[in-house]
Short mmCIF file of C-alpha atoms and ligand atoms in Angstrom, two decimals:
data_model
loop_
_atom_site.label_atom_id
_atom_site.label_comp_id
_atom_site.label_asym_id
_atom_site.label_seq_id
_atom_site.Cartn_x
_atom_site.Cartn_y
_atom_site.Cartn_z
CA UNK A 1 -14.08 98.57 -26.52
CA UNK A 2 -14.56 101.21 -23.83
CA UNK A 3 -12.99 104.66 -24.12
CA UNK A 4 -9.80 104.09 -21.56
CA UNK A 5 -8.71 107.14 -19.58
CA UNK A 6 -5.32 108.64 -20.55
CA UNK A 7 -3.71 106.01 -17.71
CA UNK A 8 -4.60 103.06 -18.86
CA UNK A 9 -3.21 102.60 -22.15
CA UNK A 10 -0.50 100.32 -21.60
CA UNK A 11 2.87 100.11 -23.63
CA UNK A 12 2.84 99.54 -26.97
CA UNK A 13 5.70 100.81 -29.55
CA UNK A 14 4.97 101.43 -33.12
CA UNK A 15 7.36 102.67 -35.60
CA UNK A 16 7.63 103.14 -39.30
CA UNK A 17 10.32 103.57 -42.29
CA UNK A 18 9.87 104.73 -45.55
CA UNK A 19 11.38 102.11 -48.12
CA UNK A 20 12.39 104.80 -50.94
CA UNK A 21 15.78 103.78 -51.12
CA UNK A 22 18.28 101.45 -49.51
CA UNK A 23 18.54 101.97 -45.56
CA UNK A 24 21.65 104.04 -44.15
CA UNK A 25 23.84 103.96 -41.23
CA UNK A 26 21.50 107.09 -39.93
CA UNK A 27 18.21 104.76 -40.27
CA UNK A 28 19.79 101.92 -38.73
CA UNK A 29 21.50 103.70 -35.75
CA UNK A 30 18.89 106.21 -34.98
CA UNK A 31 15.46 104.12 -35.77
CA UNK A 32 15.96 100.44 -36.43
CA UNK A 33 18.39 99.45 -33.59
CA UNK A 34 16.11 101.08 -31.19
CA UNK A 35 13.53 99.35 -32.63
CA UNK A 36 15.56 96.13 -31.28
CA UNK A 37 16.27 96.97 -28.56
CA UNK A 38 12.38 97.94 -27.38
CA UNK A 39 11.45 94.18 -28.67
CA UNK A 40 14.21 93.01 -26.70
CA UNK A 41 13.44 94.89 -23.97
CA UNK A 42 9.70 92.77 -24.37
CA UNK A 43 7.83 95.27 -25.21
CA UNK A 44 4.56 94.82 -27.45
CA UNK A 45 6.48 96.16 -31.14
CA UNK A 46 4.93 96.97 -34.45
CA UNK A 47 7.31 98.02 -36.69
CA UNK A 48 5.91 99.09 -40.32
CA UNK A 49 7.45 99.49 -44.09
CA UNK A 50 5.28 102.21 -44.82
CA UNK A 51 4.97 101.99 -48.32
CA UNK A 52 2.04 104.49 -48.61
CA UNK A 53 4.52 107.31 -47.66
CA UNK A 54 7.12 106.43 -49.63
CA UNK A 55 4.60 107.24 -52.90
CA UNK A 56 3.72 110.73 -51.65
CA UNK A 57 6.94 110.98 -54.05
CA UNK A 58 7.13 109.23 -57.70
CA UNK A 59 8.62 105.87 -56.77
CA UNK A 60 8.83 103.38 -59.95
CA UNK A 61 6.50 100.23 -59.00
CA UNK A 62 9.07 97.87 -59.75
CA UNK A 63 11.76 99.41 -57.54
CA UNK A 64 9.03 100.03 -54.67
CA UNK A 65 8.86 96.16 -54.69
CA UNK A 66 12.39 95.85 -54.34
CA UNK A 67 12.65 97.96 -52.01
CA UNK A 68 10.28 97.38 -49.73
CA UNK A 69 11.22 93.72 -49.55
CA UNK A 70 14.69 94.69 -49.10
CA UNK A 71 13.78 96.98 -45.75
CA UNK A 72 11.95 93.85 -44.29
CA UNK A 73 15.75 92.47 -44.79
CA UNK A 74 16.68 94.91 -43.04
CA UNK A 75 14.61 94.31 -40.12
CA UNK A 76 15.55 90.75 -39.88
CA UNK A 77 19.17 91.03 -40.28
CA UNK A 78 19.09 94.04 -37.64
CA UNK A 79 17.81 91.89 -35.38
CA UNK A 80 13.69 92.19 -35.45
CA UNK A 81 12.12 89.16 -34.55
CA UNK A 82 8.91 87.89 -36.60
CA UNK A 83 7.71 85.79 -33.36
CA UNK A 84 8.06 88.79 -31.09
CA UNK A 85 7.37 91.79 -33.02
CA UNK A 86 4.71 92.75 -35.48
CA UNK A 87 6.36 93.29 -39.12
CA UNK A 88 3.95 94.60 -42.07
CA UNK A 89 4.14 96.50 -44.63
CA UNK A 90 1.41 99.69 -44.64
CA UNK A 91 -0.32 98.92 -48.02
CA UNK A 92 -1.95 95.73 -46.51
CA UNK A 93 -3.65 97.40 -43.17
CA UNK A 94 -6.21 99.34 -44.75
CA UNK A 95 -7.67 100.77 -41.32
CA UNK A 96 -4.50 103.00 -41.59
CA UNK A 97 -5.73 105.05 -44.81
CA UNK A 98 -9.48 104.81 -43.03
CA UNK A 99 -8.40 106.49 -39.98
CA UNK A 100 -6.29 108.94 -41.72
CA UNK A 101 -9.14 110.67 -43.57
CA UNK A 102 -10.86 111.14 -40.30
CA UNK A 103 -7.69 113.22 -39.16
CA UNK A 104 -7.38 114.67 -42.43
CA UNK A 105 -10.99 116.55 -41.38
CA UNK A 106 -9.70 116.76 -37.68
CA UNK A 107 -6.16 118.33 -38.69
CA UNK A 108 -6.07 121.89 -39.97
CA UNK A 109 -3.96 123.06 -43.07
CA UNK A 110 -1.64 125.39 -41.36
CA UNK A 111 -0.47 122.69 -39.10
CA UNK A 112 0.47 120.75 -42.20
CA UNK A 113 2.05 123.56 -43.59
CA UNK A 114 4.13 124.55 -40.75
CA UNK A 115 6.24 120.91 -40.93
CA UNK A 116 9.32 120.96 -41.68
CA UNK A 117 9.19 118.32 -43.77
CA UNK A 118 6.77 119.41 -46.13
CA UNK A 119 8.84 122.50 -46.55
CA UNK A 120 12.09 121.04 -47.74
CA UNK A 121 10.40 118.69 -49.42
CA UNK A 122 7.76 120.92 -51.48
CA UNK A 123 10.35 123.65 -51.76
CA UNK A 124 9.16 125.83 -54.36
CA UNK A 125 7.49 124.50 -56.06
CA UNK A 126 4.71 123.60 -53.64
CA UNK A 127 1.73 123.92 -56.25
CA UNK A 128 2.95 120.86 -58.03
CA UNK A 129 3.55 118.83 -54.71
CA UNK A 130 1.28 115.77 -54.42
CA UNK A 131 -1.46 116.14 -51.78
CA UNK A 132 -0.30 112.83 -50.19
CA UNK A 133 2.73 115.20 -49.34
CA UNK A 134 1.05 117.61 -47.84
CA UNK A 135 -1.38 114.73 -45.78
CA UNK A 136 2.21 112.99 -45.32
CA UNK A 137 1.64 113.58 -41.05
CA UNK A 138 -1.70 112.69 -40.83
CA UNK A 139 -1.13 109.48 -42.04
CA UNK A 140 1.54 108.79 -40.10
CA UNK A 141 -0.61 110.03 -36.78
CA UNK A 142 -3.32 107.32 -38.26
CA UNK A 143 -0.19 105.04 -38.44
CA UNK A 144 0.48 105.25 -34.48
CA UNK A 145 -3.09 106.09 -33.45
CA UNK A 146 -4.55 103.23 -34.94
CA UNK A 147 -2.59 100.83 -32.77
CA UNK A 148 -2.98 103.24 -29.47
CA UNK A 149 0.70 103.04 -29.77
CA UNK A 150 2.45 105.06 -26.69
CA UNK A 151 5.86 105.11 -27.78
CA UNK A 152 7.86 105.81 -31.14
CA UNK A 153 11.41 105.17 -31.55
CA UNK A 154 12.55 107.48 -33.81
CA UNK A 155 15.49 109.97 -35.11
CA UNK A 156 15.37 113.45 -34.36
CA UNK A 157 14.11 114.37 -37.81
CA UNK A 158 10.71 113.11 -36.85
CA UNK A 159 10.12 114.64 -33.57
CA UNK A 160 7.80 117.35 -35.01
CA UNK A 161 5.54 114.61 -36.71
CA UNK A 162 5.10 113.07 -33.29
CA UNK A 163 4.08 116.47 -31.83
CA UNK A 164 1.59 116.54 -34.56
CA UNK A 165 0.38 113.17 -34.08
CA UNK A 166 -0.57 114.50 -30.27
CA UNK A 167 -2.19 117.19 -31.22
CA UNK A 168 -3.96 115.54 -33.61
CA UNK A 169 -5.07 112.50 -31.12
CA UNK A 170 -5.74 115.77 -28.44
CA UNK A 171 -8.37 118.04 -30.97
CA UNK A 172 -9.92 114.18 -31.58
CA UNK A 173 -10.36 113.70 -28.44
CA UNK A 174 -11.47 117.36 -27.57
CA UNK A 175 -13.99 117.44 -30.44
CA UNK A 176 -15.81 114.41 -30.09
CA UNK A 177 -16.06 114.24 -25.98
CA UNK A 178 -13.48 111.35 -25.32
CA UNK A 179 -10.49 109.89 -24.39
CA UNK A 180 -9.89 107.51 -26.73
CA UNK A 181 -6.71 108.12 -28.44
CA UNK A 182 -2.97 108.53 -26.24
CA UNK A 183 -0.85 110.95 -26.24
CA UNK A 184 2.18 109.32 -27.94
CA UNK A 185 5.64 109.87 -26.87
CA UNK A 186 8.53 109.89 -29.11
CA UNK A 187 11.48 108.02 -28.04
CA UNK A 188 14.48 109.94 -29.23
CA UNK A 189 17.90 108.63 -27.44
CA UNK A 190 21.34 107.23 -27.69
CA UNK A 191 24.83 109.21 -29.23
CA UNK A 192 23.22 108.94 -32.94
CA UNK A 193 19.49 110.23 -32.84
CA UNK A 194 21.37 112.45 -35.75
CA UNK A 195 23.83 110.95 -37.80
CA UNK A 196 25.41 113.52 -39.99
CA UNK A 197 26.38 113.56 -44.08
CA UNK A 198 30.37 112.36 -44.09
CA UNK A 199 30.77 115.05 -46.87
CA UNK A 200 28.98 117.89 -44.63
CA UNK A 201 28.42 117.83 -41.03
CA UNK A 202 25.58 120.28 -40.89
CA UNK A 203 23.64 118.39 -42.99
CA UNK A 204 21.66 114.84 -42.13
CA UNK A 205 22.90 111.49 -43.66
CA UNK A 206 19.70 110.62 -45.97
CA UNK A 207 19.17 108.09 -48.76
CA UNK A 208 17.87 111.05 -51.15
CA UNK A 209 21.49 113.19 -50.76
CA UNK A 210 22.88 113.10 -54.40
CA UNK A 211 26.29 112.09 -53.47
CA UNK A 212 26.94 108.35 -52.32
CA UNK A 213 29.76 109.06 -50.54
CA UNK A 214 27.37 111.11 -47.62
CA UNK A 215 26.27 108.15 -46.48
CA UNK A 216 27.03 104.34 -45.39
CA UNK A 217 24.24 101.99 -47.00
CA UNK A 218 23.78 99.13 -45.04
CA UNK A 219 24.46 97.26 -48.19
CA UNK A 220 28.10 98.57 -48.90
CA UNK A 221 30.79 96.15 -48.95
CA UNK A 222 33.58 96.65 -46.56
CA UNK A 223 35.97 98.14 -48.79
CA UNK A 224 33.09 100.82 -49.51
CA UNK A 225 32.54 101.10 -46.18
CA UNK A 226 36.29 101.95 -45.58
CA UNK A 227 36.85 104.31 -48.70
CA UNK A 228 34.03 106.56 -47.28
CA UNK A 229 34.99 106.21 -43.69
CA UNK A 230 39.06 107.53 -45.34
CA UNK A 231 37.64 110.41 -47.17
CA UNK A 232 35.06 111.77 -44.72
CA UNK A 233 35.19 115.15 -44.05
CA UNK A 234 37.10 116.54 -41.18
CA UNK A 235 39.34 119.21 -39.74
CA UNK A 236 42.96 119.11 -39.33
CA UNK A 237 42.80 119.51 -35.51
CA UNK A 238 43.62 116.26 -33.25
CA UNK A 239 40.09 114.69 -31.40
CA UNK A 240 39.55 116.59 -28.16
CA UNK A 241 39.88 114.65 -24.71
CA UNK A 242 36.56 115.74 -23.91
CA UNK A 243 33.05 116.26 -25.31
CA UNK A 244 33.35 119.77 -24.75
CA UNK A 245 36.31 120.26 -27.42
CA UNK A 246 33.68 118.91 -30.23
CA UNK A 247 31.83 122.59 -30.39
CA UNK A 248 31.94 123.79 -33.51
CA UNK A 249 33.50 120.71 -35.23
CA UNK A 250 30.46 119.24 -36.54
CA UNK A 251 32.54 116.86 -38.74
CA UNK A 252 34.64 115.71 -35.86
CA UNK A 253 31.38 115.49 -33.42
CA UNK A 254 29.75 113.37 -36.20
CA UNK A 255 32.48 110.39 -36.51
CA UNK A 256 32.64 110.36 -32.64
CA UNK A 257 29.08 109.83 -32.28
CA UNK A 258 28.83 106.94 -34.76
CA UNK A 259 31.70 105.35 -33.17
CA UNK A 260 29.98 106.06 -30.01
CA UNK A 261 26.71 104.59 -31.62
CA UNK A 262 28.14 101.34 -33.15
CA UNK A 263 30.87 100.65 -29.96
CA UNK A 264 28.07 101.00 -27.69
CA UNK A 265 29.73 103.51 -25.88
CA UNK A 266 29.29 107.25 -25.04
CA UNK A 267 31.15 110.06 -26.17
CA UNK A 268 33.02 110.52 -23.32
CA UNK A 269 34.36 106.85 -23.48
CA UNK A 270 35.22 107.35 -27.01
CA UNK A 271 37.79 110.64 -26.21
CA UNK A 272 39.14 108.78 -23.39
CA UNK A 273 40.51 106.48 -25.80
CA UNK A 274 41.02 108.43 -28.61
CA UNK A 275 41.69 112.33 -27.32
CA UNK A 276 44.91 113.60 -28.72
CA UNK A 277 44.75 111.35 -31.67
CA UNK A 278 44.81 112.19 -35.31
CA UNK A 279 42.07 111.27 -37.58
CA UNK A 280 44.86 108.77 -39.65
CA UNK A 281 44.55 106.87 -36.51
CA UNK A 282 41.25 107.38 -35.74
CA UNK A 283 39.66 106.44 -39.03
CA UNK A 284 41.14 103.46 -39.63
CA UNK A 285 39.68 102.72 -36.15
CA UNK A 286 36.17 103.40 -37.34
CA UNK A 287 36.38 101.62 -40.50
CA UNK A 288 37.32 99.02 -38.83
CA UNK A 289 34.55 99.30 -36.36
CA UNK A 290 31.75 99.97 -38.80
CA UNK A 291 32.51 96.81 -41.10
CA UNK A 292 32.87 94.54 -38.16
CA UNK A 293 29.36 95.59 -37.11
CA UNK A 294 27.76 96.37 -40.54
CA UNK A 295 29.12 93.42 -42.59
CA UNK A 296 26.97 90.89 -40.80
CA UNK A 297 23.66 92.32 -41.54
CA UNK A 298 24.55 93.18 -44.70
CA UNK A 299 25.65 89.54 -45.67
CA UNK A 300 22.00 88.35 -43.76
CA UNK A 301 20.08 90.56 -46.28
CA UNK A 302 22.00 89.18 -49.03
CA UNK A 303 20.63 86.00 -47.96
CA UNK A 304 16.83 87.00 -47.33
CA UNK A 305 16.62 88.95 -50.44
CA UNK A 306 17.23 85.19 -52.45
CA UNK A 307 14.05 84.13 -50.17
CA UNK A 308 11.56 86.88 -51.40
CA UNK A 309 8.78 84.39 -50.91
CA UNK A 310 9.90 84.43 -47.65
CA UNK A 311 9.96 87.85 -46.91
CA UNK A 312 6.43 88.29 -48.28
CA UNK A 313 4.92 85.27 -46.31
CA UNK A 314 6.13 86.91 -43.15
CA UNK A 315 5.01 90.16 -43.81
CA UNK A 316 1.28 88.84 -44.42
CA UNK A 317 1.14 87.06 -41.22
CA UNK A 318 2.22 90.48 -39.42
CA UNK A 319 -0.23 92.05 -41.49
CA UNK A 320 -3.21 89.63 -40.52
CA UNK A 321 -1.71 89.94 -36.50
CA UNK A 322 -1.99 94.01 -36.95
CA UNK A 323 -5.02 93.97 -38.55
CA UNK A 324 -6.89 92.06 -36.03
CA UNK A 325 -5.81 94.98 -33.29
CA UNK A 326 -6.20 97.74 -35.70
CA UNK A 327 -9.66 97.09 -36.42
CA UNK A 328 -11.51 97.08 -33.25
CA UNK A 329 -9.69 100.90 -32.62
CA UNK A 330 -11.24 101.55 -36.38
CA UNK A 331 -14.57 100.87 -35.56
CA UNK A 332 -14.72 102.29 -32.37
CA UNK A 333 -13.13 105.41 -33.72
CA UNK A 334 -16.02 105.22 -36.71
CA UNK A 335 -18.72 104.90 -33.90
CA UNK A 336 -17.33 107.94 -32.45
CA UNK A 337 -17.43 109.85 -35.31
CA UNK A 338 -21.12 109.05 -36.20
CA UNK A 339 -20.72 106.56 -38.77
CA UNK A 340 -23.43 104.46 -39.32
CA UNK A 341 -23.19 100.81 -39.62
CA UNK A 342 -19.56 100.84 -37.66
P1 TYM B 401 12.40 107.78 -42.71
O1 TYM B 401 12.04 106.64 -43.60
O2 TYM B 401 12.91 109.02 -43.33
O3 TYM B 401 13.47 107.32 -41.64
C1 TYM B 401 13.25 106.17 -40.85
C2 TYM B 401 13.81 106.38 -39.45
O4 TYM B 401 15.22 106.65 -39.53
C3 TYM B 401 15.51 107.85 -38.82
N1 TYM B 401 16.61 108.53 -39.50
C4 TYM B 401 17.71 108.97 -38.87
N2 TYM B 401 18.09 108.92 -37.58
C5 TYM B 401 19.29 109.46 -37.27
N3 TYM B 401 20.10 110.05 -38.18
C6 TYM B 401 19.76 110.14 -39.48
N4 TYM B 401 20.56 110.69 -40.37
C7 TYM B 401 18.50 109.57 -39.88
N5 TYM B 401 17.86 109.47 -41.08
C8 TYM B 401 16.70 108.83 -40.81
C9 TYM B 401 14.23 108.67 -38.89
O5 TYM B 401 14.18 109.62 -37.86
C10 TYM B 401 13.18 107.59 -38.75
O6 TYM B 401 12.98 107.26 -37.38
N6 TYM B 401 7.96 109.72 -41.51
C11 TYM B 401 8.89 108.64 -41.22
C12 TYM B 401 8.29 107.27 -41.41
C13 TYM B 401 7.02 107.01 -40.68
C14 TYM B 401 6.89 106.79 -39.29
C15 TYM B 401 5.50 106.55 -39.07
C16 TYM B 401 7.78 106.79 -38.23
C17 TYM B 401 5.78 106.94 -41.24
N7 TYM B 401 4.86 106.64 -40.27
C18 TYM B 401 4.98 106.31 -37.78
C19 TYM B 401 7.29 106.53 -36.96
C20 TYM B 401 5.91 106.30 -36.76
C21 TYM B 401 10.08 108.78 -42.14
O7 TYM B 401 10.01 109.36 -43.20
O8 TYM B 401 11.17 108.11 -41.75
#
């Protein structure tokens, strides 16, 4: 492989999830229907379960089955395509964990310490963190880099990862003389690259938030889906006509945007339809919305999680199909480095 100057990488999206828990409205709306969209759009798509994250955390090995067989679900019910779009799981590409302890020696502490990320994560109590933790960005850089993937749908919680990952592939490039790794670029867009908590709209809708009724799970029922749409949080005032009226109404701005999001229209559509109402009307609206959408894929997982044998058989073809382009990039990045025997 020669080392290809910065304009002739062509397109090629990767993108990863962490299967820790069961997948919420936020990961579907602002990661996984992207992810969709860029295979439908025909893109060359990789999209991982990356399972080697999601144990920079205790996860119980049992459950981390589960679970990671239940986001590949996901990805089929949501629309992925095993014919068109790469589908692994991260364990089973080991030229990920390979190139990541080349960036672990290329990557410098502070910038680790300076994410985000780590920091809410650690907390404290940072001593008694795992080290995988603290590595956490350097393997997903080795995720991306390893593919020379150019583009990364993602939410906006993972925009300074990607910034990492550039400056990672840049000081690579730098130190060694070449131009052999891209400078990714995140793809952050659409009404919900944020979805917020229902019980707090400053805060993001995650899977780790203690309180179930934050969040939609993709694999709520619809009278779940309804009960949490009813008791959201919100403010007494009727919706606004215009975007502008949402300042300062996080809560307000939050349900507009994921009826935005799931209607497939923008904000400004949504107010012209619903400014002046009352959230009794406007709820009811949404739940309505969100099961008619939701229900489907959660029914489709239902069904593929029966099939685990399946599931697994399609995630070790993807695996073989991402191995065979991840490890020409491997040993050309090894050659590069000074290994010998690459
Ligand atoms: P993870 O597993 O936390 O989330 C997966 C994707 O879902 C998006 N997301 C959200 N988007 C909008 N609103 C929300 N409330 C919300 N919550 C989650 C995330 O932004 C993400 O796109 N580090 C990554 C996984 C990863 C990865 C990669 C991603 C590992 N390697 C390489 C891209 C490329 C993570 O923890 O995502």
């Amino acid at each position: 492989m020669q080392d290809t100057p910065q304009t002739q990488f062509t397109t090629r999206v990767f993108s990863g999830v962490q299967p820790s828990g069961g997948l919420t409205l936020g990961n579907y709306l602002g990661a996984i229907r992207r992810f969709v969209d860029m295979q439908d759009d025909g893109n060359e798509t990789l999209y991982c379960m990356v399972d080697q994250h999601a144990i920079t955390v205790w996860q119980d090995p049992a459950t981390l089955r589960r679970n990671t067989r239940q986001l590949a679900a996901g990805y089929l019910a949501a629309g992925l395509d095993p014919t068109r779009s790469i589908l692994f799981n991260q364990s089973q590409v080991a030229a990920h964990a390979q190139l990541a302890w080349v960036f672990n020696c290329v990557a410098r502490m502070g910038w680790m310490q300076r994410m985000t990320q780590w920091k809410d994560k650690a907390g404290k109590n940072q001593q008694n963190a795992s080290l995988g933790l603290l590595a956490y960005p350097s393997l997903m850089a080795a995720d991306i880099l390893i593919y020379h993937a150019t583009h990364v749908p993602v939410g906006e919680d993972q925009k300074q990862h990607i910034e990492l990952t550039r400056d990672i592939a840049i000081k690579f490039n730098n130190d060694f003389g070449v131009d052999f790794f891209p400078a990714t670029e995140p793809v952050i867009e659409g009404p919900a690259t944020r979805v917020m908590s229902l019980r707090d709209g400053t805060k993001k809708m995650s899977k780790s938030d203690p309180s179930d009724m934050s969040r939609i799970n993709l694999t709520d029922d619809a009278d779940t889906i309804a009960q949490k749409i009813r008791k959201a949080r919100t403010d007494p005032e009727a919706l606004p006509s215009e975007a502008k009226g949402l300042e300062g109404r996080a809560e307000a701005r939050n349900l507009v945007n994921i009826f935005g999001a799931l209607n497939e229209q923008s904000v400004d559509q949504v107010l012209a339809d619903f400014g002046g109402r009352q959230f009794s009307e406007f709820k009811p609206a949404l739940a309505d919305l969100a099961v008619a959408k939701l229900a489907p894929i959660s029914s489709e997982m239902g069904r593929l999680m029966e099939q685990p044998e399946e599931i697994d058989a399609i995630l070790a073809q993807g695996a073989e199909k991402a191995r065979a382009i991840a490890n020409p990039i491997l040993k050309r990045a090894y050659e590069i480095v000074g290994f010998v025997g690459a």
